[in-house]
Amino acid sequence: MLESLLPRASSYAVQIDVLFDIITILVGFWFFLVLGYFFYLIFRYRQRDGHKAEYISGETHKQKQAIEIPHYMILVCDVAIIIPTFLVWFNIKIDVPPPDEEVRIVAQQWAWTFYHAGEDKVLGTEDDIVSVNELHIKNNTQYSYHLESKDVMHNFSVPVFRLKQDAIPGRVISGHFKPILEGEWDIQCAEMCGVAHGIMGARIFIKSEAEHNAWLAANTPDPTGAGTLASANQNPSQEKKDQNNG
């Protein structure tokens, strides 16, 4: 159901969607069943001339069944949700595939800074490419990300990946994703982080191998200096700092 509203751009997006579908169907079934029964009771036992309210203790076998049967049915539905939830959790959070590449993501009020491994594919070296509010990745490549926050709590959300992860000050939180659909998509902060939270957006660019390699070659920093910003959408505080250093 979600795919009709939002594309699936990561390898595990379909698992998240199936889990949402299961929960929506089961919860929706009980919601409409209970709502329908509720309105039936309102109509069936409405105040009418010649009818007197009756006190029901709920002790007869038939009355108990009216409670016990739905109770056990709901337990079965709970198990039907819990089992696939654990499977999805294991597949995404526990059974983590080895990464082909890594990215570092730093959140701050109110921008995202992304550190891409350069042509050596090793993060933390001199040829790293730093960009603000633009994440450039290669399609069909397994990525490991390292997420942190400079100030307050943020949330790294990529809707087309079905990915949401808190960024907590003082912690580096790792996760993974594998893009499977080329295109340009939204990145959002999904945690209230201050007055400009609503404009803390970024873009993710998923490219073919040839396009990504061309981007790497065009944005690799000069060996004589590091920290070239690949994005023109520079953070104002960083821009001021660069001017002062100049």
XYZ file of C-alpha atoms in Angstrom:
246
model
C 0.000 0.000 0.000
C 2.778 2.432 0.875
C 4.533 1.841 -2.445
C 1.633 3.508 -4.258
C 2.344 6.683 -2.265
C 6.130 6.540 -1.929
C 8.729 4.643 -3.995
C 10.885 1.948 -2.424
C 14.489 3.035 -2.878
C 16.311 0.744 -0.421
C 16.816 -2.999 -0.223
C 14.860 -3.350 3.022
C 12.019 -0.932 2.210
C 9.767 -3.792 1.067
C 10.133 -5.524 4.460
C 9.047 -2.358 6.267
C 6.104 -1.918 3.901
C 4.916 -5.505 4.367
C 5.073 -5.063 8.145
C 3.042 -1.852 7.905
C 0.517 -3.626 5.673
C 0.100 -6.453 8.198
C -0.423 -4.012 11.072
C -2.807 -1.830 9.046
C -4.952 -4.785 7.953
C -5.200 -6.403 11.394
C -5.736 -3.181 13.333
C -8.126 -1.881 10.674
C -10.163 -5.094 10.850
C -10.673 -4.767 14.603
C -11.257 -1.024 14.406
C -14.156 -1.320 11.969
C -15.517 -4.450 13.660
C -15.622 -2.817 17.094
C -16.928 0.459 15.670
C -19.706 -1.351 13.809
C -20.633 -3.395 16.886
C -20.595 -0.245 18.988
C -23.120 1.513 16.747
C -25.208 -1.674 16.593
C -25.448 -1.699 20.397
C -26.382 1.975 20.440
C -29.227 1.295 18.021
C -30.271 -2.085 19.456
C -30.497 -0.933 23.064
C -31.725 2.604 22.536
C -34.351 3.960 24.870
C -37.820 2.841 23.762
C -41.266 2.795 25.280
C -42.080 -0.540 26.893
C -38.433 -1.570 27.293
C -36.625 -1.490 30.597
C -32.879 -1.604 31.118
C -31.649 -4.963 32.377
C -28.758 -5.547 34.756
C -26.296 -8.108 33.307
C -23.698 -9.640 35.629
C -21.676 -11.297 32.837
C -21.436 -14.632 34.637
C -23.230 -16.929 32.221
C -21.258 -19.083 29.805
C -22.611 -17.250 26.768
C -21.764 -13.868 28.253
C -18.231 -14.989 29.082
C -17.746 -16.261 25.549
C -18.566 -12.795 24.214
C -15.436 -11.592 26.026
C -13.150 -14.621 25.803
C -13.438 -15.290 22.057
C -12.472 -11.743 20.967
C -9.744 -11.783 23.620
C -8.094 -14.884 22.166
C -8.562 -13.614 18.622
C -6.726 -10.416 19.526
C -3.901 -12.452 21.072
C -3.572 -14.364 17.806
C -3.419 -11.071 15.916
C -0.756 -9.789 18.325
C 1.389 -12.844 17.619
C 0.812 -12.327 13.885
C 2.318 -8.850 14.308
C 5.109 -9.716 16.763
C 6.630 -12.555 14.711
C 7.191 -10.572 11.477
C 8.330 -7.588 13.569
C 11.132 -9.653 15.111
C 12.064 -11.026 11.684
C 12.289 -7.538 10.177
C 14.253 -6.278 13.189
C 16.719 -9.160 12.873
C 17.144 -8.700 9.122
C 17.771 -4.951 9.396
C 19.378 -4.402 12.809
C 21.159 -7.675 13.609
C 22.074 -9.395 10.347
C 24.054 -6.437 8.991
C 25.820 -7.098 5.666
C 29.446 -5.980 5.243
C 29.636 -2.484 3.722
C 31.088 -1.619 0.341
C 31.407 2.037 1.328
C 30.857 4.300 4.349
C 29.440 7.765 4.925
C 29.559 10.018 7.975
C 26.481 12.109 8.749
C 26.604 15.067 11.136
C 23.397 16.839 12.161
C 23.281 20.335 13.604
C 20.872 23.240 13.868
C 19.771 23.387 11.073
C 21.739 21.539 8.437
C 23.166 18.156 7.516
C 26.865 17.677 6.781
C 27.855 14.568 4.847
C 31.354 13.114 4.624
C 31.830 10.903 1.564
C 34.803 8.624 1.083
C 36.879 9.803 -1.866
C 38.293 7.747 -4.687
C 40.224 5.586 -2.197
C 36.817 4.495 -0.724
C 38.207 4.975 2.797
C 36.422 7.376 5.131
C 38.550 9.738 7.201
C 41.349 10.328 4.696
C 42.473 13.485 2.911
C 40.410 12.856 -0.205
C 37.086 12.798 1.668
C 34.406 14.937 0.054
C 32.352 17.094 2.425
C 28.949 18.407 1.375
C 26.182 20.302 3.140
C 22.587 19.166 2.649
C 23.534 16.851 -0.220
C 24.257 13.134 0.115
C 25.666 11.495 -3.021
C 25.663 7.698 -3.170
C 25.998 4.940 -5.742
C 23.104 2.698 -6.695
C 23.176 -1.005 -5.726
C 25.999 -0.421 -3.242
C 25.931 -1.458 0.414
C 26.582 1.558 2.652
C 27.350 1.835 6.331
C 26.540 5.218 7.884
C 27.818 6.789 11.094
C 25.365 9.335 12.486
C 26.063 11.990 15.113
C 24.759 15.347 16.319
C 26.680 18.505 17.174
C 24.060 20.098 19.392
C 20.558 18.791 20.094
C 18.644 15.654 19.223
C 17.820 15.242 15.530
C 16.392 12.406 13.455
C 17.828 11.276 10.124
C 14.815 10.355 8.008
C 14.871 9.137 4.402
C 11.234 8.298 3.552
C 12.006 6.417 0.316
C 14.421 4.196 2.282
C 11.867 3.677 5.078
C 14.711 4.801 7.330
C 14.472 6.866 10.526
C 17.277 7.058 13.051
C 17.790 9.408 15.996
C 20.979 11.475 16.088
C 21.946 11.883 19.741
C 24.600 14.341 20.995
C 27.673 12.557 22.337
C 26.949 9.314 20.492
C 27.866 7.871 17.104
C 25.080 5.608 15.860
C 25.790 3.272 12.976
C 23.375 1.744 10.510
C 23.213 0.637 6.919
C 21.276 0.963 3.681
C 21.539 -0.227 0.100
C 19.960 2.051 -2.527
C 18.176 0.240 -5.351
C 16.491 3.086 -7.238
C 18.273 5.933 -8.977
C 16.934 9.424 -8.464
C 16.879 12.475 -6.222
C 14.944 12.198 -2.967
C 14.207 14.074 0.260
C 16.048 13.811 3.554
C 14.213 15.190 6.578
C 14.822 15.867 10.230
C 12.013 14.008 11.970
C 12.736 15.274 15.493
C 11.694 18.720 16.732
C 15.066 20.451 17.040
C 14.363 24.155 17.366
C 12.821 27.148 15.654
C 14.078 26.247 12.153
C 13.301 22.528 12.364
C 10.841 22.775 9.484
C 13.501 23.892 7.006
C 16.144 21.336 8.013
C 15.883 19.368 4.814
C 18.458 17.853 2.488
C 18.609 15.844 -0.734
C 19.956 12.391 -1.474
C 21.279 11.692 -4.960
C 21.370 8.039 -6.021
C 23.418 7.647 -9.182
C 24.712 4.951 -11.472
C 28.299 3.813 -10.997
C 29.520 5.882 -13.950
C 27.707 9.032 -12.794
C 28.891 8.593 -9.215
C 32.512 8.077 -10.268
C 32.294 11.224 -12.387
C 30.967 13.137 -9.377
C 33.828 11.799 -7.237
C 36.414 12.848 -9.798
C 34.908 16.324 -10.119
C 34.733 16.939 -6.375
C 37.845 15.245 -5.008
C 39.725 17.837 -2.900
C 43.078 19.223 -3.950
C 45.842 17.087 -2.348
C 47.382 20.271 -0.938
C 44.278 20.980 1.142
C 41.342 19.084 2.589
C 37.738 19.782 3.327
C 36.444 20.989 -0.017
C 32.703 21.547 0.166
C 31.022 19.831 -2.764
C 27.688 21.570 -2.210
C 26.937 25.178 -2.991
C 24.242 25.008 -0.316
C 26.717 25.830 2.418
C 25.802 26.239 6.072
C 25.960 29.982 6.956
C 27.960 29.331 10.148
C 30.487 27.267 8.174
C 30.662 29.964 5.468
C 31.456 32.623 8.062
C 34.103 30.397 9.619
C 35.708 29.834 6.207
C 35.776 33.589 5.569
C 37.419 34.233 8.941
C 40.043 31.586 8.258
C 40.716 33.141 4.846
